[in-house]
mmCIF file of C-alpha atoms in Angstrom:
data_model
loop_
_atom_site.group_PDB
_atom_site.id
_atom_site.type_symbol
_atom_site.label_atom_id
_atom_site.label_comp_id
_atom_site.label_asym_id
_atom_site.label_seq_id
_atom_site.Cartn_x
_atom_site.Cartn_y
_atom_site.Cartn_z
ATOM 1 C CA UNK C 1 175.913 -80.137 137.037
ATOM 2 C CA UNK C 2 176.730 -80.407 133.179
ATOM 3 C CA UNK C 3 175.685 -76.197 133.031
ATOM 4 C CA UNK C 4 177.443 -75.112 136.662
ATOM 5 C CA UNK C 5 180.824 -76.918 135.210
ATOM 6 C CA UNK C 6 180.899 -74.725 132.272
ATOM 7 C CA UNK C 7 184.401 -72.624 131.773
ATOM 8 C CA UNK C 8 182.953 -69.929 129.487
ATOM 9 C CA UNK C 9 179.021 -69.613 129.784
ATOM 10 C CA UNK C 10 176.444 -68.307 127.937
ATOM 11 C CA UNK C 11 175.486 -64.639 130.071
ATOM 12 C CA UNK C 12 172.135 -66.291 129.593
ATOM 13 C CA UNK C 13 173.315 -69.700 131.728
ATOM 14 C CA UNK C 14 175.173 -68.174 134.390
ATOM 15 C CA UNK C 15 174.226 -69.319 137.969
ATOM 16 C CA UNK C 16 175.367 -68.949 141.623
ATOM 17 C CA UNK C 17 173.738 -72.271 143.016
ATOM 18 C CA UNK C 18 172.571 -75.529 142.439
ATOM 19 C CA UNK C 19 168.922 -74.140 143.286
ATOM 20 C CA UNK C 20 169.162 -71.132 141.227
ATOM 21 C CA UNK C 21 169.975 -73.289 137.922
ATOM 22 C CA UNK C 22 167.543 -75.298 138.527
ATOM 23 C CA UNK C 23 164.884 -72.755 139.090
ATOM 24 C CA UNK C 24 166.126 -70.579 135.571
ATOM 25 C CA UNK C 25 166.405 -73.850 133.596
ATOM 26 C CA UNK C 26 162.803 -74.922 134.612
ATOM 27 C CA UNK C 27 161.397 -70.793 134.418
ATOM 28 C CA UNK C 28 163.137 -70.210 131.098
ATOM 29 C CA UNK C 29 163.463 -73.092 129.512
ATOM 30 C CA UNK C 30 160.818 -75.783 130.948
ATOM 31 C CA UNK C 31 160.054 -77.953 133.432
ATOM 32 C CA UNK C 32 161.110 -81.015 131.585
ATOM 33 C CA UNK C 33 164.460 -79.361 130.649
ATOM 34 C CA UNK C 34 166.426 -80.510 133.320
ATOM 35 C CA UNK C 35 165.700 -84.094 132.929
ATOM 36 C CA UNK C 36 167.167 -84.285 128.993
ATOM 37 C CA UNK C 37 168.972 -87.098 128.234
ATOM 38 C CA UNK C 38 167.859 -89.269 131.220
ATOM 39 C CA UNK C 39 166.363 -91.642 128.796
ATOM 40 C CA UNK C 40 169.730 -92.497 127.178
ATOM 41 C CA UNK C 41 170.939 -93.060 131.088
ATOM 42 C CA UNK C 42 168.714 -95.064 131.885
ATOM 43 C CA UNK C 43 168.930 -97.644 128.670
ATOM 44 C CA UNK C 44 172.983 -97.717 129.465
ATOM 45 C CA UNK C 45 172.460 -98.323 133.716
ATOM 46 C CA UNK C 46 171.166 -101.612 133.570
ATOM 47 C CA UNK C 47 173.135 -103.724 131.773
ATOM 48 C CA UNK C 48 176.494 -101.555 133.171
ATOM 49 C CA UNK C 49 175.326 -101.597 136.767
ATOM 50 C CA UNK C 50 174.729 -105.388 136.474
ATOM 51 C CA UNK C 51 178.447 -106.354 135.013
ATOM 52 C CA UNK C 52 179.696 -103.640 137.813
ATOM 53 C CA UNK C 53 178.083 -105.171 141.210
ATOM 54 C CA UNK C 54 178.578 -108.915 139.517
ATOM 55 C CA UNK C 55 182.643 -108.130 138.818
ATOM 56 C CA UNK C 56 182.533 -106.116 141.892
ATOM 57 C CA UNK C 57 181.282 -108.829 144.647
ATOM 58 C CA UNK C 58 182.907 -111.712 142.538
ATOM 59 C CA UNK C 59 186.705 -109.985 143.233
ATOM 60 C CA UNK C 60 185.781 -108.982 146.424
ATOM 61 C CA UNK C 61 185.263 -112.446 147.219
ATOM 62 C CA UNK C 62 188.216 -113.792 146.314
ATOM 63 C CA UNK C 63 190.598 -110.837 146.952
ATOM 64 C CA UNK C 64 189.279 -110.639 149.990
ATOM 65 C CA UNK C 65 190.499 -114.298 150.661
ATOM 66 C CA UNK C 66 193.542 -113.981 149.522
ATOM 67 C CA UNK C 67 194.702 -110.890 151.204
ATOM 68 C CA UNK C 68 192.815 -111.380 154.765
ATOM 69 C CA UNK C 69 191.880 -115.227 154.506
ATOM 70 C CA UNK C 70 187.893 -114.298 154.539
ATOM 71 C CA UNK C 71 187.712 -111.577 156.235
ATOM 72 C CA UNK C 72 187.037 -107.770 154.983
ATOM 73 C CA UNK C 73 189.843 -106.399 153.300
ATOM 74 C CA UNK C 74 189.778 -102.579 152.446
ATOM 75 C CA UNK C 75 192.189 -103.082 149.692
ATOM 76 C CA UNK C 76 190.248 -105.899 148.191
ATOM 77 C CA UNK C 77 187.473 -103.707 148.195
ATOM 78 C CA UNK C 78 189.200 -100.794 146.598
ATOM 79 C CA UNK C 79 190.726 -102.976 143.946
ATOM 80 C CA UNK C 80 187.153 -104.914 143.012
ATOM 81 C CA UNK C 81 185.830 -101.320 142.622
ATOM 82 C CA UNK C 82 188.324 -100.237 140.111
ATOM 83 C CA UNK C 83 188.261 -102.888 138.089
ATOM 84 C CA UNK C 84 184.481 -103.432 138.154
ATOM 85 C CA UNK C 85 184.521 -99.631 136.760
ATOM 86 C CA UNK C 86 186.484 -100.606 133.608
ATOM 87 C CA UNK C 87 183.377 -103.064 132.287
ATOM 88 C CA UNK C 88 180.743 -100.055 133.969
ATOM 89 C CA UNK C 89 182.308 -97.125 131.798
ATOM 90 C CA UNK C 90 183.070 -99.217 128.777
ATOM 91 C CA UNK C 91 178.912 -99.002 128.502
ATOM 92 C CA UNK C 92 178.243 -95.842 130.308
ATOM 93 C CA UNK C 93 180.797 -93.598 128.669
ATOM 94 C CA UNK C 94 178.815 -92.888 125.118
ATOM 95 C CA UNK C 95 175.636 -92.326 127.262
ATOM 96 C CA UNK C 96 177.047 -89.372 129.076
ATOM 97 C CA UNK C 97 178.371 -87.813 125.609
ATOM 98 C CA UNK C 98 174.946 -87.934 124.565
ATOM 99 C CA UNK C 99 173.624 -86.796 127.774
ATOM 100 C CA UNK C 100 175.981 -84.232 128.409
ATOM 101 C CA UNK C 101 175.618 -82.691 124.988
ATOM 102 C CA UNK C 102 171.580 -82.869 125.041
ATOM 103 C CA UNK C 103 171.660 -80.590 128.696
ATOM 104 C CA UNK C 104 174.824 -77.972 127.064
ATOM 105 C CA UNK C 105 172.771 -74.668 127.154
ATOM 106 C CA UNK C 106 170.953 -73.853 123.260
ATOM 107 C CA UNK C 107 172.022 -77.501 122.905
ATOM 108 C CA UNK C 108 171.428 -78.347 118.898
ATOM 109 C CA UNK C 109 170.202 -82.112 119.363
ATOM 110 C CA UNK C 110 166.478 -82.242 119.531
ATOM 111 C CA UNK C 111 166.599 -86.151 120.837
ATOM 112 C CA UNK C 112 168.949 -88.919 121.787
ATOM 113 C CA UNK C 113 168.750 -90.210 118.087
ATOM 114 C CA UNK C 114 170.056 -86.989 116.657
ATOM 115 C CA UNK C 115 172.594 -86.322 118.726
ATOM 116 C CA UNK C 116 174.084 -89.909 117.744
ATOM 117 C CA UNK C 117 173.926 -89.739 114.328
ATOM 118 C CA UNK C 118 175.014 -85.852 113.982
ATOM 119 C CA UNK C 119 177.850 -86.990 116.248
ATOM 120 C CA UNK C 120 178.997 -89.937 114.643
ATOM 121 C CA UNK C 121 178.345 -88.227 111.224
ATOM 122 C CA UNK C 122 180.657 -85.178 112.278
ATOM 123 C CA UNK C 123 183.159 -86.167 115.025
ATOM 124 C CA UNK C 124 183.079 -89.932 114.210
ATOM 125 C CA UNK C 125 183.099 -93.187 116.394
ATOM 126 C CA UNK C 126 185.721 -92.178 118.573
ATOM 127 C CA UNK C 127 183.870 -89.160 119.817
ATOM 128 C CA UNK C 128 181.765 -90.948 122.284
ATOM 129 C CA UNK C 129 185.195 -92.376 123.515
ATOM 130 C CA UNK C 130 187.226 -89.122 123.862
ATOM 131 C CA UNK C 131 186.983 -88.854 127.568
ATOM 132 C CA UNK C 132 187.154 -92.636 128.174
ATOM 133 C CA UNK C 133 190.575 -92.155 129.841
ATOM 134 C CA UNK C 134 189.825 -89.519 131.688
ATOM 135 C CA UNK C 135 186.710 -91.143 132.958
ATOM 136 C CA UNK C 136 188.688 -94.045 133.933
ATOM 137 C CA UNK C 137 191.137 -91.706 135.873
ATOM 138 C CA UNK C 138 187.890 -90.130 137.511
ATOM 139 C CA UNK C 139 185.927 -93.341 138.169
ATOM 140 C CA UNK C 140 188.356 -95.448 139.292
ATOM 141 C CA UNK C 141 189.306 -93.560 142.528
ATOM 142 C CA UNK C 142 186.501 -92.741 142.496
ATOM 143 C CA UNK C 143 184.882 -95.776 143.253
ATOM 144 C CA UNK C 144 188.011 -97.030 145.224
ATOM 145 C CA UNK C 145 187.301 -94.482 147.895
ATOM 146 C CA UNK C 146 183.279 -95.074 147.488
ATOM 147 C CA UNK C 147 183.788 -98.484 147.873
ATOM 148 C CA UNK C 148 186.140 -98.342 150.593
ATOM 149 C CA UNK C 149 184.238 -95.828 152.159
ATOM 150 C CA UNK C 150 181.067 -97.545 152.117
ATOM 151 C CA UNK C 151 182.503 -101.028 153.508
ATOM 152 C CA UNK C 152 184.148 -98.785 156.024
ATOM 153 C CA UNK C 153 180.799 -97.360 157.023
ATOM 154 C CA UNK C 154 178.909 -100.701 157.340
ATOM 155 C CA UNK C 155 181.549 -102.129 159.230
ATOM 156 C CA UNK C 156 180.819 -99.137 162.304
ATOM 157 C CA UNK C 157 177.332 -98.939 162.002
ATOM 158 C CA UNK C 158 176.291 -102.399 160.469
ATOM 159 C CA UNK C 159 178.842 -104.394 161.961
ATOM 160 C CA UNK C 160 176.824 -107.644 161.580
ATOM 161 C CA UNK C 161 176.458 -106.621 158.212
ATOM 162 C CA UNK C 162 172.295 -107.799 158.372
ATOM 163 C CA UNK C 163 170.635 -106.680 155.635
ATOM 164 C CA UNK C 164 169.788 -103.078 157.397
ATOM 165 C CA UNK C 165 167.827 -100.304 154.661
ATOM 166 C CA UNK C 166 169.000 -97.194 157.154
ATOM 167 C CA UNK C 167 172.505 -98.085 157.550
ATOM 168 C CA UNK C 168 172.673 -99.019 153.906
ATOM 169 C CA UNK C 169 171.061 -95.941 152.520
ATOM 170 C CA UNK C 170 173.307 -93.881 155.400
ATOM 171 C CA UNK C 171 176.949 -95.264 154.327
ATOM 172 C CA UNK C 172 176.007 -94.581 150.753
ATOM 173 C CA UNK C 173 174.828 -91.531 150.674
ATOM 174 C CA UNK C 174 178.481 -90.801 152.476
ATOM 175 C CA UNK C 175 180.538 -93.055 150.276
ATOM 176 C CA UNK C 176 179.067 -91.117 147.350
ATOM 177 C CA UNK C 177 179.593 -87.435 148.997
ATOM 178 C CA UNK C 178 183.281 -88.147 149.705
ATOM 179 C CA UNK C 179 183.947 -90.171 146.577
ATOM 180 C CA UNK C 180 182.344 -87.234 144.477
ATOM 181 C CA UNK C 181 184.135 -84.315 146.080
ATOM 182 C CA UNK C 182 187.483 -85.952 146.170
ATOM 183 C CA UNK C 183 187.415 -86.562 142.263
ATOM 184 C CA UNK C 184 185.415 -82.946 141.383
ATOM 185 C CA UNK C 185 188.684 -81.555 139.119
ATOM 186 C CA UNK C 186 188.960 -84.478 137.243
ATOM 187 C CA UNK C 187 184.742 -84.430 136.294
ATOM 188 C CA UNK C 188 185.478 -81.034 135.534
ATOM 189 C CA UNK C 189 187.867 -82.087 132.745
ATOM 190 C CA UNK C 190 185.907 -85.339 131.599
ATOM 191 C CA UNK C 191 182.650 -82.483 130.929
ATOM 192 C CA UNK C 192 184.799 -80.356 129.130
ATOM 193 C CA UNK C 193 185.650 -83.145 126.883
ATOM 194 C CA UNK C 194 182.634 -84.637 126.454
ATOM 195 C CA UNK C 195 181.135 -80.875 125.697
ATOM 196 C CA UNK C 196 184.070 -79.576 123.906
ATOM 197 C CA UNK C 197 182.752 -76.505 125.045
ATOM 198 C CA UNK C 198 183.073 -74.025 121.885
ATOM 199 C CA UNK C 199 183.213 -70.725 123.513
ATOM 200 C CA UNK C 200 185.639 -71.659 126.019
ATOM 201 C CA UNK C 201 187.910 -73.352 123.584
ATOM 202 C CA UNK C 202 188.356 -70.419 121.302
ATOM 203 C CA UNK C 203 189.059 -68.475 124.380
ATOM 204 C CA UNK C 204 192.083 -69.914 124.851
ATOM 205 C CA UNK C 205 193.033 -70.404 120.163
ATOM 206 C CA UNK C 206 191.948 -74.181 120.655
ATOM 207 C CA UNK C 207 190.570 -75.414 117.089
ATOM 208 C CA UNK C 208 189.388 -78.626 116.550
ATOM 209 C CA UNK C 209 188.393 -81.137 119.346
ATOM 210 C CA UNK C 210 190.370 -81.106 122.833
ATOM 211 C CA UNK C 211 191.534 -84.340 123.686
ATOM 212 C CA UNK C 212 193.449 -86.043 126.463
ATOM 213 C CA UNK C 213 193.022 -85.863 130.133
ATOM 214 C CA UNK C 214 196.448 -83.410 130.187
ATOM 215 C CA UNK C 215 195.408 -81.065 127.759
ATOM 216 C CA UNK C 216 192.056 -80.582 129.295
ATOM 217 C CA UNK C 217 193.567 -80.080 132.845
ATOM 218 C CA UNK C 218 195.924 -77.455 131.303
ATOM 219 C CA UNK C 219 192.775 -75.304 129.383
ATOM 220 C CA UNK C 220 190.828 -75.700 132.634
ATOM 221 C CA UNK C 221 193.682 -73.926 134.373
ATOM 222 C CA UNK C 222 194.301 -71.396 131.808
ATOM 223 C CA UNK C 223 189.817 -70.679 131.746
ATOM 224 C CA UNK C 224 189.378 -70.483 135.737
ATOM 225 C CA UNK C 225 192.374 -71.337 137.618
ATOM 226 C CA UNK C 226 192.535 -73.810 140.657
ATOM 227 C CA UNK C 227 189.232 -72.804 141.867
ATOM 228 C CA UNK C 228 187.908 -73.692 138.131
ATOM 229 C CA UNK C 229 188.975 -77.618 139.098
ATOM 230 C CA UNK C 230 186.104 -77.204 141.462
ATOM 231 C CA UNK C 231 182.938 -75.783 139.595
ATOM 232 C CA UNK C 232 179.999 -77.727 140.319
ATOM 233 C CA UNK C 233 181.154 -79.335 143.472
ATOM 234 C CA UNK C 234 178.284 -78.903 145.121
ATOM 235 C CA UNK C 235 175.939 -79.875 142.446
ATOM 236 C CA UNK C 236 178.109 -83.104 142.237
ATOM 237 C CA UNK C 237 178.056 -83.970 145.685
ATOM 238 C CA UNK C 238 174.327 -82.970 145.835
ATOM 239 C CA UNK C 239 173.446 -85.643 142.678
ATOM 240 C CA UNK C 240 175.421 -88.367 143.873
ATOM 241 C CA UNK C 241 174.512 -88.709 147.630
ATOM 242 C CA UNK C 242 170.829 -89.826 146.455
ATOM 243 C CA UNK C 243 172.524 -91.350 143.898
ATOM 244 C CA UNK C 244 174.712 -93.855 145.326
ATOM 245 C CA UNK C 245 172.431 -94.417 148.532
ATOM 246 C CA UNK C 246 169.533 -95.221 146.163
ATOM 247 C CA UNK C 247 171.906 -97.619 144.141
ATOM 248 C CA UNK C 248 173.168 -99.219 147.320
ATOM 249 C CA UNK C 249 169.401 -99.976 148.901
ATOM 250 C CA UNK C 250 168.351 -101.478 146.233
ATOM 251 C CA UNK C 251 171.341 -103.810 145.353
ATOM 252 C CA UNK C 252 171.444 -104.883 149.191
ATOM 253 C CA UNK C 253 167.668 -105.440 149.264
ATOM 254 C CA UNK C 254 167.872 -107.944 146.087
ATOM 255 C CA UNK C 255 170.717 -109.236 147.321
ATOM 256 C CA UNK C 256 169.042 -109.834 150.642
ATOM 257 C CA UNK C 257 165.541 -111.413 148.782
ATOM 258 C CA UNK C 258 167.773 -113.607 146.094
ATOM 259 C CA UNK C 259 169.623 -115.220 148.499
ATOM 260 C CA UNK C 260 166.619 -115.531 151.463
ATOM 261 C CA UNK C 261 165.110 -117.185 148.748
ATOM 262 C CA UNK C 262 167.697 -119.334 147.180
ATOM 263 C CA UNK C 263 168.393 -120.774 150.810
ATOM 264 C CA UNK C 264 164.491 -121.372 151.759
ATOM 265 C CA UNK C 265 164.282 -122.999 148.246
ATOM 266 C CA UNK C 266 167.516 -125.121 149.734
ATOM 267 C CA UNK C 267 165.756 -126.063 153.155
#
C-alpha cells in the first residue's frame, strides 16, 4: 500500500496491481520484504486496540442511553468511534512513521531502532507526529462509517446480536471495505507525510519537510491530479477487509468468553 501510494516512484518500484507489487517486492527484493516494520505494529496494537474497544463500548453505552434510552443508536456509535480513535492514534501514529519509512522503496533504516533514532536525531520529536492531524481527519470518519457500518450490518444479519463468528467476520470485513475506500484521498496525504517522499517533493520546489493536511492535499493535486487522491485504493481496501474482520472476531469472541464466564462465575 505504502509503495502503490507513491506520487513520484522509483522506475524500479512502479506497479500496476496489488499482486504485481507484491510479486516484484518478494522476486527482487525478498520474501520477507513485504512484512518490514510489522514488528513495530504489532508492539503499538495492543495497548492502542485495548484503550480503543474499552473507550469505544464504554460511550456506546451510555450515548446510546441517552440518545435512544437503551437501544442502538447509529449516532452513538459513530461518535464512540471517533473519539475512541483519538486515544488509538495517539499510540499508533509514531508506529506507522516507522513502518511506513522502513517499506519506502531503497528505504535507509536497516531496523525499527534505527529508523527511531536517525529520525529523532534528524527531523526531531515532532516528526513521528507530523501527520497526527491528518490521521485524525482520516481515522475519525473513518471509523464513524466502520463503526456505523458494522452495527448496521449486525443489526440485518445478527439481529439478536448472539455472539455469531460468520456474521461477525461478514459485517467487518464490509465495515472495513467501505470505511477504507471512502477515506482513500485522505491516506494518500497522511503517507505522503509520513514518507515525505523526496523525489516527489522536489518535483513540485518543496524543500524541507511538508506539513499540514492542506498543503499535502494541494502537492498531491499538483503530482497526480484527482485520480492521484485515489492511488492504492485497492490495496487499501484489500488490507483492511481481513483486517477489520479479523479484529472484529476476535474482540466479539473474548467478549463473548469474558462475560460467559463472569456470569457462570455469578450463578
Amino acid at each position: 500500500q505504502t509503495r502503490m501510494q507513491s506520487l513520484q516512484p522509483d522506475p524500479k518500484a512502479q506497479y500496476r496491481s496489488v499482486y504485481e507489487a507484491l510479486k516484484k517486492i518478494v522476486l527482487t527484493e525478498g520474501f520477507w520484504r513485504p512484512l518490514r516494520g510489522i514488528n513495530v505494529t504489532m508492539l503499538g496494537a495492543g495497548p492502542a486496540h485495548a484503550m480503543y474497544f474499552a473507550c469505544y463500548e464504554k460511550m456506546k453505552k451510555s450515548l446510546s442511553d441517552t440518545i435512544q434510552h437503551g437501544g442502538n443508536s447509529h449516532l452513538a456509535n459513530g461518535i464512540a468511534g471517533s473519539v475512541a480513535t483519538l486515544l488509538h492514534d495517539a499510540v499508533m501514529n509514531p508506529a506507522e512513521v516507522v513502518k511506513q519509512r522502513m517499506q519506502m522503496f531503497n528505504s535507509p533504516y536497516k531496523s525499527v531502532l534505527t529508523c527511531i533514532r536517525t529520525v529523532q536525531k534528524t527531523e526531531g520529536f515532532g516528526a513521528f507526529y507530523r501527520s497526527y492531524t491528518t490521521q485524525l481527519t482520516m481515522n475519525v470518519p473513518f471509523q464513524a462509517i466502520h463503526f456505523i457500518t458494522y452495527e448496521f450490518m449486525q443489526e440485518q444479519i445478527n439481529p439478536h446480536r448472539e455472539y455469531n463468528p460468520r456474521s461477525h467476520i461478514v459485517s467487518g470485513a464490509v465495515a472495513g471495505a467501505v470505511a477504507a475506500a471512502a477515506t482513500t484521498p485522505l491516506d494518500v496525504c497522511k503517507t505522503l507525510l509520513n514518507t515525505q517522499e523526496n523525489m516527489a517533493l522536489s518535483s513540485v520546489n518543496i524543500s524541507g519537510h511538508l506539513s499540514g493536511m492542506a498543503n499535502a492535499f494541494k502537492t498531491v493535486y499538483q503530482l497526480g491530479g484527482v485520480s492521484g487522491y485515489f492511488r492504492g485504493v485497492q490495496a487499501r481496501v484489500i488490507y483492511q477487509m481481513p483486517s477489520t474482520a479479523i479484529a472484529w472476531s476476535v474482540y466479539e469472541f473474548f467478549k463473548y468468553f469474558l462475560t460467559k464466564h463472569k456470569l457462570e462465575k455469578r450463578a
